[in-house]
Amino acid sequence: MVASAESAALEGAQARGASITDTMQALKREGRVAFIPFLVACDPDRDTTVEAIRRLDALGASVIELGVPYCDPVADGPVIQAAATRGLAHGTTLDDVLGLVAEVAPTIKAPILLFVYFNPILTRGLEKFCAQAIAAGAKGLLVPDIPLEEASAVADVAAAHGLELVLLTTPTTPPERMQAIARRSSGFVYLVSITGVTGVKEAMEARVEGLIAELQRQTDKPVAVGFGVSRPDQARQLAGWGAEGVIVGSALVRALGEAASPAEGLDAMAELAASLVQAIQK
Amino acid sequence: MLTGTALGVLTWGGGASCLFGGFLAVVAASKSRAAQDLGSVREVESLSDLKELASLVPLLVAVSGRVWCARPLTCELSAGEAAIVEVQEEKRTERRFGAVWVGETTPLRASVRETEWCLAEGEGGAGAQVPVLGGAGARGDALQPTGDVFLPAQEGALGALVGELAGHRALGTRVREAALAPGTQLAAHKPEEVGIHDTPLRPDASGRYGKFGGKYVPETLIVALTELEQAYKEALADPTFIAELDHLLKTYVGRPSPLYHAERLSEHYRRPDGSGPEIWLKREDLNHTGAHKINNSLGQALLCQRMGKKRVIAETGAGQHGVATATVCARAGLQCVVYMGTKDMERQSLNVFRMRLLGAEVRPVASGTCTLKDATSEALRDWVTNVEGSHYILGSVAGPHPFPQIVRDFQAVIGRELRGQAAEAWGGLPDVLLACVGGGSNAMGLFHEFVGDASVRLVGVEAAGHGLATDKHAATLTLGRVGVLHGSMSYVIQDPDGQIVDPHSISAGLDYPGVGPEHAYLRDAGRAEYGSVTDAQALEAFQLLSRLEGIIPALESSHALAYLDTLCPTLAHGTRVVVNCSGRGDKDVQQVIQHLDL
């Protein structure tokens, strides 16, 4: 398979089954910038998501962020909302997503980071959810609607199961709080580049450069930047500003989900992903 | 000493780490407040004996035992295990005044975690166990310090120099932790009745009502919520703010709203022998803009002005909150954007026009179910995006802390007035308070003043839509499960996967799949009770009040009125029931025309 052939070429940075921390730290040591694509599970359908994840992995994705479709995604903009709605419209359940992870995780080298709103986790039961996620092969968890105050309880349980909880910091987060978030985040620290929801933005805000530097003064953990990053030139700019990872969601989701057919969507997504990977190579 | 949040099985009084071994339980059938005053006290040897007694006597006053939990929490600073962990983080800075540097402390985080725990008879959970709920909210000092560290600020040399020159320097962060460790010997008390009046704080320091509430929002909003909390605290302490609010409530809103004796409605519910309850209406429908919503919108607009923000965001269901917010924004010269589901815009087209007339921009929300839930999500997204210059005037006692508290407090004027009016009208307290509950702001406004008066029965009425047996309802407390929606933990109507289910009610204001966290708390505590009525029953009540009293109630308020059919036959003669007539029905006439053939 393409994925396994390519993984041999990337030996070192990414051993199969590696944790998010190991993967990110290895890239950091080598001075390489991580490419972290985001997809919504089961949009446009389950098989396309599986294939899309394999193609992203083959293209050199460092970590793959996989969104569990949710009915009220308050942190997401129109593109990801629409993708989640499409996913739910054909009856996608949490078990479907976990099944998808179980199928795809053993065949790729990039660790999977599950992006899940808190209510589905709470409904499943935190313990049970973490046990099932790790059993399926996910390596980390990102819960966009729990801030630091609620994070400790989740982090404890996740860690007990071997799942890393990635925390987000934003432009409105005061420096002291940013420090506390960096201290408790595992895998990497997710810097949200805008005050706003996920989506495609024309230009990166200039203050992001300062935020990356500020965050790196406070932590040794890799800093990955996301929200509003859609084009290779933006990714290159972030890499130039010292970001250790670039997260791209809406633009890939749109390319994949809004194409005329799944095959065209996969090609459009892969083309964009390849240009992003190239843009952040130094 | 009987203290603590009295919830569920047992409430921990804290502090009293008893020295005696073994077990002591004091059981009494008295109504007095302190164990010392009890008329009859019996000591029992073990919890096993207590089981028998519990069926015979109404009160369990104190139990002592050893703390035990099946799944202990891990402390953050120490590696120890605990049933309750409290962490406080504060920033230490210094500011220069002339030549003198003065230390300042700013709280960064106060979190309390509590796992399920119990008091057990013996070591390691052996013997009988009594679960203890809400221990984290109890007063007392049984938590033992488990860590206190100081993390120095990591400022570069340049930063430090700039700080020195500016007269401000960061020292670092202090993190303190205290925990209740398994094995600790202590006593727990259960106050008589439900004893909510003993609760020191609702919400507690972390913004929770028992396990409900909290702040489940994207990180971007945390600073805005903290700023709002701070501004609100300062405003409450500022006599000029209170005076301005009171003045405007009187001259602009038209308060106090009257307490009206509905004699013909009371007559309608008389039994054949002439006995029956007396029904009174709290006339919130007479407020400016036609509903209770303006009490909150006005207060929050004043807060918004204090915070120096020029743009206001709001969500609306029935349109009453949107209209109230557009109104106060017009008065204060604030830009106003109202999010409204397209389905609600259709049902409430009159209110859409009113908002636009008042200068607000009404943004249609066509995602999800196109109702209040989606309008709220969209308003939250707007706030996440424009947080630095905007204030979100949330309209119900829902959402992340501090909204449930702020909205409740601004609505609590309803209950405060009622206390005085009841004293004047009949020289006592009301016996039963009745209000409809969607998110629950008019009910909380009516109840809040009386939560500590154990004799006052609090009854909320939810929308059963087409009936509780169907999937077309909005009866969140009746049929929902614990979940997180729009920033707080409460009851939520959801499917087995945690996806929010499309609710239904004829009344747009009740068509919401969540409910305020304090209602969830009061329900679980047994302090308030919640029933439901169907669309058809609400329509009946809508007509009944119109014909008997010449008052056309809002469809929302009609739900509370319809519940009188269920309630009145069970009430003793002369029981004084106060129904919150939360809004007027003019806005609903267009919609009701489709259902009624007059």
PDB file of C-alpha atoms in Angstrom, chain B residues 152-308:
ATOM      1  CA  PRO B 152       8.250  32.636  39.210  1.00  0.00           C
ATOM      2  CA  ALA B 153       7.323  34.729  36.183  1.00  0.00           C
ATOM      3  CA  GLN B 154       9.343  33.929  33.106  1.00  0.00           C
ATOM      4  CA  GLU B 155      10.071  37.383  31.841  1.00  0.00           C
ATOM      5  CA  GLY B 156      13.058  38.063  29.678  1.00  0.00           C
ATOM      6  CA  ALA B 157      15.570  40.630  30.854  1.00  0.00           C
ATOM      7  CA  LEU B 158      14.124  43.150  28.444  1.00  0.00           C
ATOM      8  CA  GLY B 159      10.573  42.516  29.616  1.00  0.00           C
ATOM      9  CA  ALA B 160      11.645  42.928  33.217  1.00  0.00           C
ATOM     10  CA  LEU B 161      13.348  46.226  32.419  1.00  0.00           C
ATOM     11  CA  VAL B 162      10.303  47.537  30.573  1.00  0.00           C
ATOM     12  CA  GLY B 163       8.151  46.481  33.538  1.00  0.00           C
ATOM     13  CA  GLU B 164      10.439  48.283  35.994  1.00  0.00           C
ATOM     14  CA  LEU B 165      10.214  51.448  33.978  1.00  0.00           C
ATOM     15  CA  ALA B 166       6.451  51.200  33.609  1.00  0.00           C
ATOM     16  CA  GLY B 167       6.113  50.664  37.351  1.00  0.00           C
ATOM     17  CA  HIS B 168       4.687  47.204  37.055  1.00  0.00           C
ATOM     18  CA  ARG B 169       6.352  43.822  37.451  1.00  0.00           C
ATOM     19  CA  ALA B 170       5.123  40.275  37.442  1.00  0.00           C
ATOM     20  CA  LEU B 171       6.368  38.106  40.288  1.00  0.00           C
ATOM     21  CA  GLY B 172       4.778  34.831  39.298  1.00  0.00           C
ATOM     22  CA  THR B 173       1.929  32.495  39.929  1.00  0.00           C
ATOM     23  CA  ARG B 174       0.961  30.888  43.193  1.00  0.00           C
ATOM     24  CA  VAL B 175      -0.892  27.599  43.028  1.00  0.00           C
ATOM     25  CA  ARG B 176      -2.524  26.250  46.144  1.00  0.00           C
ATOM     26  CA  GLU B 177      -4.228  22.940  46.484  1.00  0.00           C
ATOM     27  CA  ALA B 178      -6.347  21.383  49.204  1.00  0.00           C
ATOM     28  CA  ALA B 179      -7.911  17.971  49.199  1.00  0.00           C
ATOM     29  CA  LEU B 180     -10.154  15.640  51.125  1.00  0.00           C
ATOM     30  CA  ALA B 181      -8.237  12.373  51.307  1.00  0.00           C
ATOM     31  CA  PRO B 182      -9.794   8.924  51.548  1.00  0.00           C
ATOM     32  CA  GLY B 183      -9.684   7.645  55.106  1.00  0.00           C
ATOM     33  CA  THR B 184     -10.324  11.051  56.692  1.00  0.00           C
ATOM     34  CA  GLN B 185     -12.675  10.795  59.665  1.00  0.00           C
ATOM     35  CA  LEU B 186     -15.439  13.361  59.542  1.00  0.00           C
ATOM     36  CA  ALA B 187     -19.073  14.079  60.188  1.00  0.00           C
ATOM     37  CA  ALA B 188     -21.804  15.004  57.753  1.00  0.00           C
ATOM     38  CA  HIS B 189     -25.074  16.668  58.497  1.00  0.00           C
ATOM     39  CA  LYS B 190     -28.373  16.723  56.754  1.00  0.00           C
ATOM     40  CA  PRO B 191     -30.320  19.845  57.560  1.00  0.00           C
ATOM     41  CA  GLU B 192     -34.034  19.425  58.073  1.00  0.00           C
ATOM     42  CA  GLU B 193     -36.282  20.019  55.096  1.00  0.00           C
ATOM     43  CA  VAL B 194     -34.083  20.444  52.086  1.00  0.00           C
ATOM     44  CA  GLY B 195     -32.176  23.176  53.801  1.00  0.00           C
ATOM     45  CA  ILE B 196     -31.175  25.068  50.669  1.00  0.00           C
ATOM     46  CA  HIS B 197     -31.296  28.203  52.794  1.00  0.00           C
ATOM     47  CA  ASP B 198     -28.094  27.004  54.411  1.00  0.00           C
ATOM     48  CA  THR B 199     -26.251  27.072  51.123  1.00  0.00           C
ATOM     49  CA  PRO B 200     -23.653  29.755  51.371  1.00  0.00           C
ATOM     50  CA  LEU B 201     -23.380  30.435  47.673  1.00  0.00           C
ATOM     51  CA  ARG B 202     -25.480  29.709  44.643  1.00  0.00           C
ATOM     52  CA  PRO B 203     -23.534  29.478  42.388  1.00  0.00           C
ATOM     53  CA  ASP B 204     -20.305  28.490  44.155  1.00  0.00           C
ATOM     54  CA  ALA B 205     -16.915  30.025  43.375  1.00  0.00           C
ATOM     55  CA  SER B 206     -16.524  27.929  40.241  1.00  0.00           C
ATOM     56  CA  GLY B 207     -19.914  28.987  38.863  1.00  0.00           C
ATOM     57  CA  ARG B 208     -21.744  25.792  39.734  1.00  0.00           C
ATOM     58  CA  TYR B 209     -25.083  24.898  41.269  1.00  0.00           C
ATOM     59  CA  GLY B 210     -24.213  21.527  42.718  1.00  0.00           C
ATOM     60  CA  LYS B 211     -22.888  19.678  39.704  1.00  0.00           C
ATOM     61  CA  PHE B 212     -24.760  21.905  37.256  1.00  0.00           C
ATOM     62  CA  GLY B 213     -23.624  25.101  35.556  1.00  0.00           C
ATOM     63  CA  GLY B 214     -19.941  25.812  34.975  1.00  0.00           C
ATOM     64  CA  LYS B 215     -18.247  27.263  31.922  1.00  0.00           C
ATOM     65  CA  TYR B 216     -18.144  24.884  28.961  1.00  0.00           C
ATOM     66  CA  VAL B 217     -17.064  27.322  26.287  1.00  0.00           C
ATOM     67  CA  PRO B 218     -14.180  27.795  23.870  1.00  0.00           C
ATOM     68  CA  GLU B 219     -11.118  29.319  25.509  1.00  0.00           C
ATOM     69  CA  THR B 220     -11.588  32.583  23.565  1.00  0.00           C
ATOM     70  CA  LEU B 221     -14.620  33.446  25.691  1.00  0.00           C
ATOM     71  CA  ILE B 222     -13.069  32.820  29.077  1.00  0.00           C
ATOM     72  CA  VAL B 223     -11.559  36.262  29.352  1.00  0.00           C
ATOM     73  CA  ALA B 224     -14.860  37.895  28.387  1.00  0.00           C
ATOM     74  CA  LEU B 225     -16.722  35.820  30.979  1.00  0.00           C
ATOM     75  CA  THR B 226     -14.181  36.702  33.635  1.00  0.00           C
ATOM     76  CA  GLU B 227     -14.431  40.365  32.689  1.00  0.00           C
ATOM     77  CA  LEU B 228     -18.223  40.166  32.885  1.00  0.00           C
ATOM     78  CA  GLU B 229     -18.046  38.486  36.276  1.00  0.00           C
ATOM     79  CA  GLN B 230     -15.784  41.243  37.528  1.00  0.00           C
ATOM     80  CA  ALA B 231     -17.876  44.064  36.027  1.00  0.00           C
ATOM     81  CA  TYR B 232     -21.003  42.553  37.530  1.00  0.00           C
ATOM     82  CA  LYS B 233     -19.436  42.266  40.956  1.00  0.00           C
ATOM     83  CA  GLU B 234     -18.281  45.880  40.816  1.00  0.00           C
ATOM     84  CA  ALA B 235     -21.662  47.072  39.564  1.00  0.00           C
ATOM     85  CA  LEU B 236     -23.479  45.375  42.438  1.00  0.00           C
ATOM     86  CA  ALA B 237     -21.198  47.110  44.897  1.00  0.00           C
ATOM     87  CA  ASP B 238     -21.774  50.489  43.257  1.00  0.00           C
ATOM     88  CA  PRO B 239     -24.779  52.344  44.734  1.00  0.00           C
ATOM     89  CA  THR B 240     -25.054  54.574  41.651  1.00  0.00           C
ATOM     90  CA  PHE B 241     -25.507  51.514  39.416  1.00  0.00           C
ATOM     91  CA  ILE B 242     -28.230  50.111  41.641  1.00  0.00           C
ATOM     92  CA  ALA B 243     -29.899  53.508  41.875  1.00  0.00           C
ATOM     93  CA  GLU B 244     -29.875  53.968  38.104  1.00  0.00           C
ATOM     94  CA  LEU B 245     -31.265  50.480  37.539  1.00  0.00           C
ATOM     95  CA  ASP B 246     -34.019  51.014  40.112  1.00  0.00           C
ATOM     96  CA  HIS B 247     -34.870  54.364  38.633  1.00  0.00           C
ATOM     97  CA  LEU B 248     -35.136  52.987  35.097  1.00  0.00           C
ATOM     98  CA  LEU B 249     -37.124  49.949  36.236  1.00  0.00           C
ATOM     99  CA  LYS B 250     -39.615  52.401  37.670  1.00  0.00           C
ATOM    100  CA  THR B 251     -39.738  55.118  35.024  1.00  0.00           C
ATOM    101  CA  TYR B 252     -38.907  53.171  31.857  1.00  0.00           C
ATOM    102  CA  VAL B 253     -40.141  49.616  32.479  1.00  0.00           C
ATOM    103  CA  GLY B 254     -43.104  50.670  34.613  1.00  0.00           C
ATOM    104  CA  ARG B 255     -42.325  48.642  37.720  1.00  0.00           C
ATOM    105  CA  PRO B 256     -43.502  47.490  40.152  1.00  0.00           C
ATOM    106  CA  SER B 257     -45.751  45.189  38.163  1.00  0.00           C
ATOM    107  CA  PRO B 258     -49.075  44.694  39.948  1.00  0.00           C
ATOM    108  CA  LEU B 259     -50.157  41.625  41.903  1.00  0.00           C
ATOM    109  CA  TYR B 260     -53.698  40.989  40.710  1.00  0.00           C
ATOM    110  CA  HIS B 261     -56.321  38.816  42.373  1.00  0.00           C
ATOM    111  CA  ALA B 262     -57.902  36.761  39.576  1.00  0.00           C
ATOM    112  CA  GLU B 263     -61.303  36.320  41.204  1.00  0.00           C
ATOM    113  CA  ARG B 264     -63.191  34.856  38.253  1.00  0.00           C
ATOM    114  CA  LEU B 265     -60.353  32.427  37.557  1.00  0.00           C
ATOM    115  CA  SER B 266     -60.349  31.405  41.238  1.00  0.00           C
ATOM    116  CA  GLU B 267     -64.126  30.972  40.999  1.00  0.00           C
ATOM    117  CA  HIS B 268     -63.600  28.711  37.970  1.00  0.00           C
ATOM    118  CA  TYR B 269     -61.527  26.336  40.098  1.00  0.00           C
ATOM    119  CA  ARG B 270     -63.927  26.222  43.079  1.00  0.00           C
ATOM    120  CA  ARG B 271     -65.058  22.761  44.046  1.00  0.00           C
ATOM    121  CA  PRO B 272     -68.787  21.940  44.416  1.00  0.00           C
ATOM    122  CA  ASP B 273     -68.548  22.622  48.158  1.00  0.00           C
ATOM    123  CA  GLY B 274     -67.278  26.119  47.432  1.00  0.00           C
ATOM    124  CA  SER B 275     -63.727  25.459  48.557  1.00  0.00           C
ATOM    125  CA  GLY B 276     -60.668  26.094  46.415  1.00  0.00           C
ATOM    126  CA  PRO B 277     -57.423  28.027  46.106  1.00  0.00           C
ATOM    127  CA  GLU B 278     -57.124  31.776  45.542  1.00  0.00           C
ATOM    128  CA  ILE B 279     -55.296  32.621  42.336  1.00  0.00           C
ATOM    129  CA  TRP B 280     -53.206  35.737  41.947  1.00  0.00           C
ATOM    130  CA  LEU B 281     -51.310  36.923  38.894  1.00  0.00           C
ATOM    131  CA  LYS B 282     -47.973  38.690  38.929  1.00  0.00           C
ATOM    132  CA  ARG B 283     -48.504  41.002  35.975  1.00  0.00           C
ATOM    133  CA  GLU B 284     -45.151  40.958  34.149  1.00  0.00           C
ATOM    134  CA  ASP B 285     -47.187  41.287  30.962  1.00  0.00           C
ATOM    135  CA  LEU B 286     -47.734  44.937  31.875  1.00  0.00           C
ATOM    136  CA  ASN B 287     -44.021  45.768  31.608  1.00  0.00           C
ATOM    137  CA  HIS B 288     -42.736  47.931  28.784  1.00  0.00           C
ATOM    138  CA  THR B 289     -42.334  45.646  25.710  1.00  0.00           C
ATOM    139  CA  GLY B 290     -44.867  43.229  27.136  1.00  0.00           C
ATOM    140  CA  ALA B 291     -42.894  40.656  29.092  1.00  0.00           C
ATOM    141  CA  HIS B 292     -40.471  40.050  31.957  1.00  0.00           C
ATOM    142  CA  LYS B 293     -37.529  39.930  29.520  1.00  0.00           C
ATOM    143  CA  ILE B 294     -36.797  43.640  29.797  1.00  0.00           C
ATOM    144  CA  ASN B 295     -35.800  43.352  33.483  1.00  0.00           C
ATOM    145  CA  ASN B 296     -32.700  41.472  32.400  1.00  0.00           C
ATOM    146  CA  SER B 297     -32.004  43.285  29.132  1.00  0.00           C
ATOM    147  CA  LEU B 298     -32.040  46.641  30.892  1.00  0.00           C
ATOM    148  CA  GLY B 299     -29.674  45.495  33.631  1.00  0.00           C
ATOM    149  CA  GLN B 300     -27.259  43.954  31.149  1.00  0.00           C
ATOM    150  CA  ALA B 301     -27.325  47.001  28.864  1.00  0.00           C
ATOM    151  CA  LEU B 302     -26.237  49.122  31.835  1.00  0.00           C
ATOM    152  CA  LEU B 303     -23.469  46.583  32.513  1.00  0.00           C
ATOM    153  CA  CYS B 304     -22.443  46.747  28.865  1.00  0.00           C
ATOM    154  CA  GLN B 305     -22.130  50.522  29.105  1.00  0.00           C
ATOM    155  CA  ARG B 306     -20.023  50.164  32.248  1.00  0.00           C
ATOM    156  CA  MET B 307     -17.677  47.832  30.378  1.00  0.00           C
ATOM    157  CA  GLY B 308     -17.372  50.378  27.580  1.00  0.00           C
TER     158      GLY B 308
END
